[in-house]
XYZ file of C-alpha atoms in Angstrom:
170
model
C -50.119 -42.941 9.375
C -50.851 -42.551 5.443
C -50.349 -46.491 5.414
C -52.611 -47.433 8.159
C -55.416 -44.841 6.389
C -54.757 -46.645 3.114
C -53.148 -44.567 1.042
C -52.174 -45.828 -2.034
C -49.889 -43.737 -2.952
C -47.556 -41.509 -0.613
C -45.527 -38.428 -1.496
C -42.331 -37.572 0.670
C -41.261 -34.633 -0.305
C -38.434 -33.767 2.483
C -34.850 -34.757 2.611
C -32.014 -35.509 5.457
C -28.709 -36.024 5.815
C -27.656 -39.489 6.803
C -29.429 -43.434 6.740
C -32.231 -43.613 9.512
C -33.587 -46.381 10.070
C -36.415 -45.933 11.514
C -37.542 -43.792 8.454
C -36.499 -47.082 6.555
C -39.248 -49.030 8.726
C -41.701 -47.109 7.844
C -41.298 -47.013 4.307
C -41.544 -50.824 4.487
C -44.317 -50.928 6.205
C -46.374 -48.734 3.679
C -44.689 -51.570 1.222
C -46.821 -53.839 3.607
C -49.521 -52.257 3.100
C -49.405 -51.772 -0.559
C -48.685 -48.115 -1.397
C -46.549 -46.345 -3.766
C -43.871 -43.949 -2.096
C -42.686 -41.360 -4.259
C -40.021 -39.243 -2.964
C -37.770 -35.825 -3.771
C -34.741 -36.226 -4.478
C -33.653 -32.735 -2.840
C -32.208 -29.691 -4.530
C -28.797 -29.607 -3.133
C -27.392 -29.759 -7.058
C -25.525 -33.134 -6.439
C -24.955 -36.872 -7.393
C -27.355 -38.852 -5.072
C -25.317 -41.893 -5.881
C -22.746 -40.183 -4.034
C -24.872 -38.261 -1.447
C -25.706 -39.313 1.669
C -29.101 -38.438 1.212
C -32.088 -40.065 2.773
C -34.942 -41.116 1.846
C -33.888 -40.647 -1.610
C -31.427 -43.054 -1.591
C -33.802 -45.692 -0.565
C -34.035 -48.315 -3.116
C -37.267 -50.220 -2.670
C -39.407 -51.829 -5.248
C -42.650 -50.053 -4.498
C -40.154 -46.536 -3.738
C -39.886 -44.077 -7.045
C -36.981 -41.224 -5.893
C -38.069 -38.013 -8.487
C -35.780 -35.043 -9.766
C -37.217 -32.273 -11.382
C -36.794 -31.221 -15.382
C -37.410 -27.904 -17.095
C -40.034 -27.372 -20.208
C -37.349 -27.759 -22.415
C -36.661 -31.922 -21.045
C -33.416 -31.184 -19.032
C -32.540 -31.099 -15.511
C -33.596 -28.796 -13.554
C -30.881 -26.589 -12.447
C -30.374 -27.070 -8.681
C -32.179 -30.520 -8.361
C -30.145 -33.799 -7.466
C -29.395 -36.476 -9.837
C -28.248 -39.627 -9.573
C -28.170 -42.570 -12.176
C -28.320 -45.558 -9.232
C -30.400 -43.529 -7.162
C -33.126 -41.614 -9.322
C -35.828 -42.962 -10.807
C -36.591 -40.660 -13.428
C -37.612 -36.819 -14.064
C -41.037 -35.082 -13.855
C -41.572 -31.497 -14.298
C -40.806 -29.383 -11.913
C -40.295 -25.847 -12.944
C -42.880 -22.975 -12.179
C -45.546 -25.405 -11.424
C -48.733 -24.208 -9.471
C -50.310 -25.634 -6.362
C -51.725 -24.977 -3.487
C -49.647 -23.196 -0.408
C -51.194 -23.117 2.903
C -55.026 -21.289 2.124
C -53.969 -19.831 -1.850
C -52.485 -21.295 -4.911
C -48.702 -20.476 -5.387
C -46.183 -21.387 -8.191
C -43.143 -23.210 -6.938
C -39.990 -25.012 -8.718
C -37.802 -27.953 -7.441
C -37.671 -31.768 -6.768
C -40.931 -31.381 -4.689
C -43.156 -30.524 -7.059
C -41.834 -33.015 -9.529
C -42.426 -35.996 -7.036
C -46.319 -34.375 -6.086
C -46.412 -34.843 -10.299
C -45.490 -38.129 -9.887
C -47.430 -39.062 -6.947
C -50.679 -37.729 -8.881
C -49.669 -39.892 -12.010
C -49.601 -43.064 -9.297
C -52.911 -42.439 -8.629
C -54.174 -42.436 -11.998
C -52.174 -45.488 -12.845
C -53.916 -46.900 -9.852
C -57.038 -46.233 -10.489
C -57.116 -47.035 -14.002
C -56.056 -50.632 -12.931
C -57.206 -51.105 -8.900
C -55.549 -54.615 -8.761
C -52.276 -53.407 -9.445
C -49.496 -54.037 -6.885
C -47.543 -50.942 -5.363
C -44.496 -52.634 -7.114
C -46.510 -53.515 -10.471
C -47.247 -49.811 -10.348
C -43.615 -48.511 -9.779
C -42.282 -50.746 -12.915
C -45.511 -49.173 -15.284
C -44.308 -45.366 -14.119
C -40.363 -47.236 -15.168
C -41.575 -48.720 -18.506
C -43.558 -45.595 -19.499
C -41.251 -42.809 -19.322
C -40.578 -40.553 -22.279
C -36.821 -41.304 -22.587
C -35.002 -37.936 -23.192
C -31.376 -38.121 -25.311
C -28.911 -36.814 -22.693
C -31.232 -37.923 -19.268
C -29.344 -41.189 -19.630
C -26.520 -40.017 -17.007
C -29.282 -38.084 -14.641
C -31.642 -40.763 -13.753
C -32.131 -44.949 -14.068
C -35.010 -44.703 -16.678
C -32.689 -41.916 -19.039
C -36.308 -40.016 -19.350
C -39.547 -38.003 -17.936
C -42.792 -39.608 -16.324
C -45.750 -40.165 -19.215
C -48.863 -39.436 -17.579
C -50.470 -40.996 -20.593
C -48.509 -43.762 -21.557
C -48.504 -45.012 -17.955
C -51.958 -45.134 -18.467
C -52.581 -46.947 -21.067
C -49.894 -49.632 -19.902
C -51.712 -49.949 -16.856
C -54.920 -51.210 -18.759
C -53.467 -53.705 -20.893
C-alpha cells in the first residue's frame, strides 16, 4: 500500500519467525517502485545471522535491517545483531515519539529503524534523483564507525544524520 501511495521511504518495524514469501514480494515490489525499506531487527537478544528472523534477514539492495545502540555507542542490550544481516546501529534508547493520541518514550530496535527511516527521508530530499539503492549505500558509506560495532553490524558503526547528508549532495 505505502508503495502504490509513493512512499519513498518505508519503516517495518515488526518481526516473525520464519521466511514468507509473500512478505518477500512485497518488499520487492516497493524496490519497484523505488522506496527505501528500513526494518527492525527485533529485540530477541540474538545473532540474526543465525536467526530465523524475517524481514530482517532480508538482504535487498534498497532494504537497510537496523539494531538499536545506547548514548554511550554500544548495543543496545536486548536488540539483535548480526554482522551478515544488520546494516548498522541507530539510537534507540529512551527515545520519544508519538503513541497512539500522546508522546511516549520507548527503547528497542523500533525506534532505531523510525531514526533511520527519518534520516532516508532527509537523504532523499536533499538529493530527489537518488535511487532507493543509491540511498541505502549513502546511509552505508556515512555511518560513524564505532571501535567494537565491527562484530554487531555490516557497516561496524551508527547512522550520521549529517554526514549522509552532505554525501547525498555531492
Amino acid at each position: 500500500y505505502a508503495a502504490n501511495e509513493g512512499a519513498s521511504v518505508i519503516s517495518l518495524s515488526f518481526a516473525g519467525e520464519g521466511y514468507d514469501a509473500d512478505l518477500k514480494k512485497a518488499i520487492e515490489y516497493a524496490h519497484e517502485k523505488n522506496a527505501v525499506v528500513v526494518v527492525s531487527a527485533s529485540n530477541d537478544e540474538e545473532n540474526l545471522d543465525f536467526a530465523s528472523t524475517y524481514p530482517a534477514k532480508f538482504q535487498m539492495p534498497h532494504l537497510l535491517t537496523i539494531t538499536a545502540s545506547t548514548p554511550t555507542d554500544e548495543l543496545m542490550e536486548g536488540s539483535n545483531w548480526g554482522k551478515k544481516t544488520v546494516a548498522m546501529l541507530a539510537p534507540g534508547e529512551e527515545i520519544s515519539g508519538i503513541w497512539g493520541d500522546q508522546y511516549d518514550i520507548g527503547s528497542g530496535t523500533s525506534q532505531a529503524a523510525a531514526v533511520v527511516a527519518g534520516i532516508a527521508g532527509l537523504v532523499r530530499s536533499a538529493n530527489p534523483s537518488l535511487t532507493a539503492a543509491d540511498t541505502v549505500r549513502i546511509l552505508r558509506a556515512s555511518v560513524r564507525k564505532v571501535p567494537g560495532l565491527e562484530k554487531s553490524c555490516q557497516t561496524g558503526g551508527i547512522v550520521d544524520a549529517y554526514s549522509a547528508v552532505v554525501l547525498a549532495r555531492r
